């Protein structure tokens, strides 16, 4: 299977290997970049500023990342790994529809309250929105495949429906998370649970 491509380069979602000094340094750089991007924005942060804030030379920084876009790509990849890791911690309930509700709720909350994405969506939407919308194919595919695998817990759901249901759940999650409230308050747990349950039940019956 070829490596998915995001707007900033390859999207690698493999589980990282055991930490080593190089990995530790890379994580330190990413943590520093996170802080700078949130406080100053992506466009206003140079590689020289990042190197200085991380306490390393630009030579060392470029050994880890070719450019600022590569840093952003690594941060997005790390967030994708975090969301899948969080979903893996959700125990599949006896009610399969509730399982889908739990997945959507977790993913929606992760995106709506993400401390990196939300500031950038407000300050530099042109930078972040393409990754989450028009150029989100690789990301959607990765998440959809993962959710489809989890839907195997739903013994009553035919195999042929899993990918279709998983894709719609993924798209719904991103749509709710990225658009403003109109009439439905998705931050209210009871309202969100009711609406998503109705959506999933209708979806399964129609496909």
PDB file of C-alpha atoms in Angstrom:
ATOM      1  CA  UNK A   1       0.000   0.000   0.000  1.00  0.00           C
ATOM      2  CA  UNK A   2       1.477   3.355  -1.009  1.00  0.00           C
ATOM      3  CA  UNK A   3       2.082   6.061   1.587  1.00  0.00           C
ATOM      4  CA  UNK A   4      -0.846   8.546   1.701  1.00  0.00           C
ATOM      5  CA  UNK A   5       0.069  12.076   0.636  1.00  0.00           C
ATOM      6  CA  UNK A   6      -1.102  15.128   2.538  1.00  0.00           C
ATOM      7  CA  UNK A   7      -0.738  18.758   1.459  1.00  0.00           C
ATOM      8  CA  UNK A   8       2.592  18.970   3.312  1.00  0.00           C
ATOM      9  CA  UNK A   9       4.021  15.650   2.143  1.00  0.00           C
ATOM     10  CA  UNK A  10       3.696  11.955   3.043  1.00  0.00           C
ATOM     11  CA  UNK A  11       1.228  11.150   5.823  1.00  0.00           C
ATOM     12  CA  UNK A  12       2.808   8.399   7.929  1.00  0.00           C
ATOM     13  CA  UNK A  13       0.570   6.961  10.622  1.00  0.00           C
ATOM     14  CA  UNK A  14       2.630   3.943  11.616  1.00  0.00           C
ATOM     15  CA  UNK A  15       3.180   3.379  15.312  1.00  0.00           C
ATOM     16  CA  UNK A  16       6.571   4.902  16.214  1.00  0.00           C
ATOM     17  CA  UNK A  17       9.423   2.632  17.275  1.00  0.00           C
ATOM     18  CA  UNK A  18      10.975   2.649  20.738  1.00  0.00           C
ATOM     19  CA  UNK A  19      12.296   6.140  21.563  1.00  0.00           C
ATOM     20  CA  UNK A  20      15.944   6.929  20.938  1.00  0.00           C
ATOM     21  CA  UNK A  21      17.966  10.118  21.207  1.00  0.00           C
ATOM     22  CA  UNK A  22      17.098  11.134  17.659  1.00  0.00           C
ATOM     23  CA  UNK A  23      13.400  10.536  18.272  1.00  0.00           C
ATOM     24  CA  UNK A  24      13.590  12.457  21.539  1.00  0.00           C
ATOM     25  CA  UNK A  25      15.206  15.406  19.774  1.00  0.00           C
ATOM     26  CA  UNK A  26      12.572  15.274  17.052  1.00  0.00           C
ATOM     27  CA  UNK A  27       9.791  15.321  19.642  1.00  0.00           C
ATOM     28  CA  UNK A  28      11.434  18.271  21.374  1.00  0.00           C
ATOM     29  CA  UNK A  29      11.499  20.176  18.090  1.00  0.00           C
ATOM     30  CA  UNK A  30       7.844  19.351  17.443  1.00  0.00           C
ATOM     31  CA  UNK A  31       6.844  20.443  20.942  1.00  0.00           C
ATOM     32  CA  UNK A  32       8.676  23.736  20.399  1.00  0.00           C
ATOM     33  CA  UNK A  33       7.084  24.181  16.966  1.00  0.00           C
ATOM     34  CA  UNK A  34       3.658  23.529  18.470  1.00  0.00           C
ATOM     35  CA  UNK A  35       4.196  26.347  20.958  1.00  0.00           C
ATOM     36  CA  UNK A  36       5.517  28.787  18.342  1.00  0.00           C
ATOM     37  CA  UNK A  37       2.803  28.026  15.802  1.00  0.00           C
ATOM     38  CA  UNK A  38       0.070  28.469  18.395  1.00  0.00           C
ATOM     39  CA  UNK A  39       1.506  31.725  19.739  1.00  0.00           C
ATOM     40  CA  UNK A  40       2.723  33.316  16.510  1.00  0.00           C
ATOM     41  CA  UNK A  41       1.199  31.361  13.639  1.00  0.00           C
ATOM     42  CA  UNK A  42       2.794  29.163  11.029  1.00  0.00           C
ATOM     43  CA  UNK A  43       3.596  31.875   8.510  1.00  0.00           C
ATOM     44  CA  UNK A  44       5.265  34.094  11.123  1.00  0.00           C
ATOM     45  CA  UNK A  45       7.565  31.346  12.412  1.00  0.00           C
ATOM     46  CA  UNK A  46      10.833  30.836  10.557  1.00  0.00           C
ATOM     47  CA  UNK A  47      13.139  27.847  10.731  1.00  0.00           C
ATOM     48  CA  UNK A  48      15.750  30.105  12.338  1.00  0.00           C
ATOM     49  CA  UNK A  49      13.288  31.052  15.087  1.00  0.00           C
ATOM     50  CA  UNK A  50      12.363  27.425  15.609  1.00  0.00           C
ATOM     51  CA  UNK A  51      16.000  26.371  15.908  1.00  0.00           C
ATOM     52  CA  UNK A  52      16.724  29.140  18.415  1.00  0.00           C
ATOM     53  CA  UNK A  53      13.666  28.313  20.518  1.00  0.00           C
ATOM     54  CA  UNK A  54      14.566  24.609  20.493  1.00  0.00           C
ATOM     55  CA  UNK A  55      18.118  25.415  21.578  1.00  0.00           C
ATOM     56  CA  UNK A  56      19.765  23.859  18.535  1.00  0.00           C
ATOM     57  CA  UNK A  57      21.554  25.127  15.455  1.00  0.00           C
ATOM     58  CA  UNK A  58      19.807  25.431  12.118  1.00  0.00           C
ATOM     59  CA  UNK A  59      22.127  22.714  10.827  1.00  0.00           C
ATOM     60  CA  UNK A  60      20.753  20.302  13.414  1.00  0.00           C
ATOM     61  CA  UNK A  61      17.187  21.391  12.721  1.00  0.00           C
ATOM     62  CA  UNK A  62      17.575  20.712   8.994  1.00  0.00           C
ATOM     63  CA  UNK A  63      18.887  17.240   9.790  1.00  0.00           C
ATOM     64  CA  UNK A  64      15.433  16.471  11.158  1.00  0.00           C
ATOM     65  CA  UNK A  65      13.178  18.570   8.891  1.00  0.00           C
ATOM     66  CA  UNK A  66      13.782  19.898   5.391  1.00  0.00           C
ATOM     67  CA  UNK A  67      11.576  22.954   5.857  1.00  0.00           C
ATOM     68  CA  UNK A  68       8.715  24.449   7.815  1.00  0.00           C
ATOM     69  CA  UNK A  69       6.141  22.521   5.805  1.00  0.00           C
ATOM     70  CA  UNK A  70       7.833  19.272   6.886  1.00  0.00           C
ATOM     71  CA  UNK A  71       7.503  20.378  10.512  1.00  0.00           C
ATOM     72  CA  UNK A  72       3.800  21.073  10.019  1.00  0.00           C
ATOM     73  CA  UNK A  73       3.351  17.731   8.295  1.00  0.00           C
ATOM     74  CA  UNK A  74       4.961  15.987  11.270  1.00  0.00           C
ATOM     75  CA  UNK A  75       2.683  17.820  13.704  1.00  0.00           C
ATOM     76  CA  UNK A  76      -0.443  16.879  11.738  1.00  0.00           C
ATOM     77  CA  UNK A  77       0.756  13.281  11.573  1.00  0.00           C
ATOM     78  CA  UNK A  78       1.301  13.255  15.324  1.00  0.00           C
ATOM     79  CA  UNK A  79      -2.223  14.581  15.891  1.00  0.00           C
ATOM     80  CA  UNK A  80      -3.614  11.861  13.624  1.00  0.00           C
ATOM     81  CA  UNK A  81      -1.741   9.271  15.672  1.00  0.00           C
ATOM     82  CA  UNK A  82      -3.159  10.772  18.863  1.00  0.00           C
ATOM     83  CA  UNK A  83      -6.754  10.639  17.669  1.00  0.00           C
ATOM     84  CA  UNK A  84      -6.469   6.998  16.601  1.00  0.00           C
ATOM     85  CA  UNK A  85      -4.754   6.107  19.879  1.00  0.00           C
ATOM     86  CA  UNK A  86      -7.595   7.759  21.769  1.00  0.00           C
ATOM     87  CA  UNK A  87     -10.214   5.892  19.763  1.00  0.00           C
ATOM     88  CA  UNK A  88      -8.457   2.617  20.548  1.00  0.00           C
ATOM     89  CA  UNK A  89      -9.077   3.239  24.245  1.00  0.00           C
ATOM     90  CA  UNK A  90     -12.846   3.295  23.754  1.00  0.00           C
ATOM     91  CA  UNK A  91     -14.420  -0.011  24.766  1.00  0.00           C
ATOM     92  CA  UNK A  92     -16.988  -1.209  22.272  1.00  0.00           C
ATOM     93  CA  UNK A  93     -20.362  -1.262  24.098  1.00  0.00           C
ATOM     94  CA  UNK A  94     -23.095  -3.868  23.737  1.00  0.00           C
ATOM     95  CA  UNK A  95     -25.115  -1.323  21.766  1.00  0.00           C
ATOM     96  CA  UNK A  96     -23.247  -0.965  18.437  1.00  0.00           C
ATOM     97  CA  UNK A  97     -24.957   2.318  17.582  1.00  0.00           C
ATOM     98  CA  UNK A  98     -23.687   3.732  20.867  1.00  0.00           C
ATOM     99  CA  UNK A  99     -20.219   2.607  19.805  1.00  0.00           C
ATOM    100  CA  UNK A 100     -20.504   4.779  16.698  1.00  0.00           C
ATOM    101  CA  UNK A 101     -21.806   7.657  18.825  1.00  0.00           C
ATOM    102  CA  UNK A 102     -18.798   7.303  21.112  1.00  0.00           C
ATOM    103  CA  UNK A 103     -16.383   7.374  18.155  1.00  0.00           C
ATOM    104  CA  UNK A 104     -17.964  10.457  16.599  1.00  0.00           C
ATOM    105  CA  UNK A 105     -18.140  12.249  19.946  1.00  0.00           C
ATOM    106  CA  UNK A 106     -14.487  11.585  20.695  1.00  0.00           C
ATOM    107  CA  UNK A 107     -13.293  12.629  17.247  1.00  0.00           C
ATOM    108  CA  UNK A 108     -15.473  15.725  17.230  1.00  0.00           C
ATOM    109  CA  UNK A 109     -14.278  16.845  20.666  1.00  0.00           C
ATOM    110  CA  UNK A 110     -10.664  16.172  19.685  1.00  0.00           C
ATOM    111  CA  UNK A 111     -10.928  18.419  16.641  1.00  0.00           C
ATOM    112  CA  UNK A 112     -13.124  21.140  18.171  1.00  0.00           C
ATOM    113  CA  UNK A 113     -10.872  21.593  21.184  1.00  0.00           C
ATOM    114  CA  UNK A 114      -7.466  20.811  19.680  1.00  0.00           C
ATOM    115  CA  UNK A 115      -4.958  23.323  21.005  1.00  0.00           C
ATOM    116  CA  UNK A 116      -2.953  23.373  17.772  1.00  0.00           C
ATOM    117  CA  UNK A 117      -5.604  23.177  15.068  1.00  0.00           C
ATOM    118  CA  UNK A 118      -8.140  25.594  16.520  1.00  0.00           C
ATOM    119  CA  UNK A 119      -5.767  28.592  16.890  1.00  0.00           C
ATOM    120  CA  UNK A 120      -4.447  27.969  13.362  1.00  0.00           C
ATOM    121  CA  UNK A 121      -7.973  27.628  11.993  1.00  0.00           C
ATOM    122  CA  UNK A 122      -8.742  31.043  13.423  1.00  0.00           C
ATOM    123  CA  UNK A 123      -5.501  32.771  12.411  1.00  0.00           C
ATOM    124  CA  UNK A 124      -4.526  30.927   9.199  1.00  0.00           C
ATOM    125  CA  UNK A 125      -7.503  28.961   7.884  1.00  0.00           C
ATOM    126  CA  UNK A 126      -5.992  28.776   4.408  1.00  0.00           C
ATOM    127  CA  UNK A 127      -3.104  26.746   5.857  1.00  0.00           C
ATOM    128  CA  UNK A 128      -5.123  24.218   7.821  1.00  0.00           C
ATOM    129  CA  UNK A 129      -8.512  23.898   6.103  1.00  0.00           C
ATOM    130  CA  UNK A 130      -7.218  22.254   2.903  1.00  0.00           C
ATOM    131  CA  UNK A 131      -5.737  19.424   4.943  1.00  0.00           C
ATOM    132  CA  UNK A 132      -9.053  18.856   6.703  1.00  0.00           C
ATOM    133  CA  UNK A 133     -11.308  19.371   3.667  1.00  0.00           C
ATOM    134  CA  UNK A 134     -10.271  19.548   0.007  1.00  0.00           C
ATOM    135  CA  UNK A 135      -6.950  17.730   0.481  1.00  0.00           C
ATOM    136  CA  UNK A 136      -8.155  15.432   3.255  1.00  0.00           C
ATOM    137  CA  UNK A 137      -8.484  12.315   1.102  1.00  0.00           C
ATOM    138  CA  UNK A 138      -5.423  10.539   2.560  1.00  0.00           C
ATOM    139  CA  UNK A 139      -6.428  11.401   6.105  1.00  0.00           C
ATOM    140  CA  UNK A 140     -10.046  10.347   5.541  1.00  0.00           C
ATOM    141  CA  UNK A 141      -8.899   7.093   3.964  1.00  0.00           C
ATOM    142  CA  UNK A 142      -6.659   6.228   6.903  1.00  0.00           C
ATOM    143  CA  UNK A 143      -9.300   7.021   9.512  1.00  0.00           C
ATOM    144  CA  UNK A 144     -12.072   5.356   7.485  1.00  0.00           C
ATOM    145  CA  UNK A 145     -10.084   2.113   7.159  1.00  0.00           C
ATOM    146  CA  UNK A 146      -9.384   2.120  10.897  1.00  0.00           C
ATOM    147  CA  UNK A 147     -13.040   2.747  11.815  1.00  0.00           C
ATOM    148  CA  UNK A 148     -14.158   0.041   9.382  1.00  0.00           C
ATOM    149  CA  UNK A 149     -11.902  -2.427  11.179  1.00  0.00           C
ATOM    150  CA  UNK A 150     -13.478  -1.449  14.496  1.00  0.00           C
ATOM    151  CA  UNK A 151     -16.953  -1.955  13.052  1.00  0.00           C
ATOM    152  CA  UNK A 152     -16.109  -5.655  12.864  1.00  0.00           C
ATOM    153  CA  UNK A 153     -17.286  -5.644  16.511  1.00  0.00           C
ATOM    154  CA  UNK A 154     -20.760  -4.964  15.114  1.00  0.00           C
ATOM    155  CA  UNK A 155     -21.659  -8.529  14.241  1.00  0.00           C
ATOM    156  CA  UNK A 156     -24.976  -7.555  12.694  1.00  0.00           C
ATOM    157  CA  UNK A 157     -23.414  -5.149  10.208  1.00  0.00           C
ATOM    158  CA  UNK A 158     -22.639  -6.824   6.854  1.00  0.00           C
ATOM    159  CA  UNK A 159     -19.019  -6.603   5.788  1.00  0.00           C
ATOM    160  CA  UNK A 160     -19.955  -4.721   2.629  1.00  0.00           C
ATOM    161  CA  UNK A 161     -21.470  -1.888   4.642  1.00  0.00           C
ATOM    162  CA  UNK A 162     -18.527  -1.314   6.962  1.00  0.00           C
ATOM    163  CA  UNK A 163     -16.462   0.931   4.712  1.00  0.00           C
ATOM    164  CA  UNK A 164     -19.503   2.921   3.637  1.00  0.00           C
ATOM    165  CA  UNK A 165     -20.658   3.471   7.215  1.00  0.00           C
ATOM    166  CA  UNK A 166     -17.095   4.207   8.345  1.00  0.00           C
ATOM    167  CA  UNK A 167     -16.575   6.820   5.629  1.00  0.00           C
ATOM    168  CA  UNK A 168     -19.813   8.627   6.390  1.00  0.00           C
ATOM    169  CA  UNK A 169     -19.030   8.583  10.113  1.00  0.00           C
ATOM    170  CA  UNK A 170     -15.596  10.055   9.370  1.00  0.00           C
ATOM    171  CA  UNK A 171     -16.960  12.775   7.099  1.00  0.00           C
ATOM    172  CA  UNK A 172     -19.715  13.595   9.586  1.00  0.00           C
ATOM    173  CA  UNK A 173     -17.197  13.945  12.401  1.00  0.00           C
ATOM    174  CA  UNK A 174     -15.036  16.398  10.462  1.00  0.00           C
ATOM    175  CA  UNK A 175     -18.040  18.347   9.202  1.00  0.00           C
ATOM    176  CA  UNK A 176     -19.519  18.829  12.671  1.00  0.00           C
ATOM    177  CA  UNK A 177     -16.143  19.710  14.147  1.00  0.00           C
ATOM    178  CA  UNK A 178     -15.215  22.303  11.530  1.00  0.00           C
ATOM    179  CA  UNK A 179     -18.490  24.148  11.040  1.00  0.00           C
ATOM    180  CA  UNK A 180     -20.199  26.605  13.418  1.00  0.00           C
ATOM    181  CA  UNK A 181     -23.314  25.784  15.401  1.00  0.00           C
ATOM    182  CA  UNK A 182     -26.537  26.719  13.608  1.00  0.00           C
ATOM    183  CA  UNK A 183     -29.452  25.176  15.495  1.00  0.00           C
ATOM    184  CA  UNK A 184     -28.031  21.952  16.989  1.00  0.00           C
ATOM    185  CA  UNK A 185     -25.813  22.380  20.040  1.00  0.00           C
ATOM    186  CA  UNK A 186     -23.302  19.581  19.560  1.00  0.00           C
ATOM    187  CA  UNK A 187     -21.475  20.643  22.710  1.00  0.00           C
ATOM    188  CA  UNK A 188     -24.470  19.447  24.723  1.00  0.00           C
ATOM    189  CA  UNK A 189     -23.894  15.707  25.355  1.00  0.00           C
ATOM    190  CA  UNK A 190     -27.579  14.749  25.439  1.00  0.00           C
ATOM    191  CA  UNK A 191     -28.379  16.611  22.212  1.00  0.00           C
ATOM    192  CA  UNK A 192     -25.313  15.266  20.466  1.00  0.00           C
ATOM    193  CA  UNK A 193     -26.046  11.687  21.545  1.00  0.00           C
ATOM    194  CA  UNK A 194     -29.624  11.874  20.324  1.00  0.00           C
ATOM    195  CA  UNK A 195     -28.801  13.404  16.938  1.00  0.00           C
ATOM    196  CA  UNK A 196     -25.900  11.074  16.195  1.00  0.00           C
ATOM    197  CA  UNK A 197     -27.855   7.983  17.232  1.00  0.00           C
ATOM    198  CA  UNK A 198     -30.644   8.934  14.833  1.00  0.00           C
ATOM    199  CA  UNK A 199     -28.108   9.594  12.074  1.00  0.00           C
ATOM    200  CA  UNK A 200     -26.311   6.265  12.514  1.00  0.00           C
ATOM    201  CA  UNK A 201     -29.524   4.248  12.777  1.00  0.00           C
ATOM    202  CA  UNK A 202     -30.908   5.841   9.625  1.00  0.00           C
ATOM    203  CA  UNK A 203     -27.597   5.402   7.838  1.00  0.00           C
ATOM    204  CA  UNK A 204     -27.406   1.672   8.533  1.00  0.00           C
ATOM    205  CA  UNK A 205     -30.988   1.131   7.419  1.00  0.00           C
ATOM    206  CA  UNK A 206     -30.589   3.094   4.168  1.00  0.00           C
ATOM    207  CA  UNK A 207     -27.244   1.831   2.858  1.00  0.00           C
TER     208      UNK A 207
END
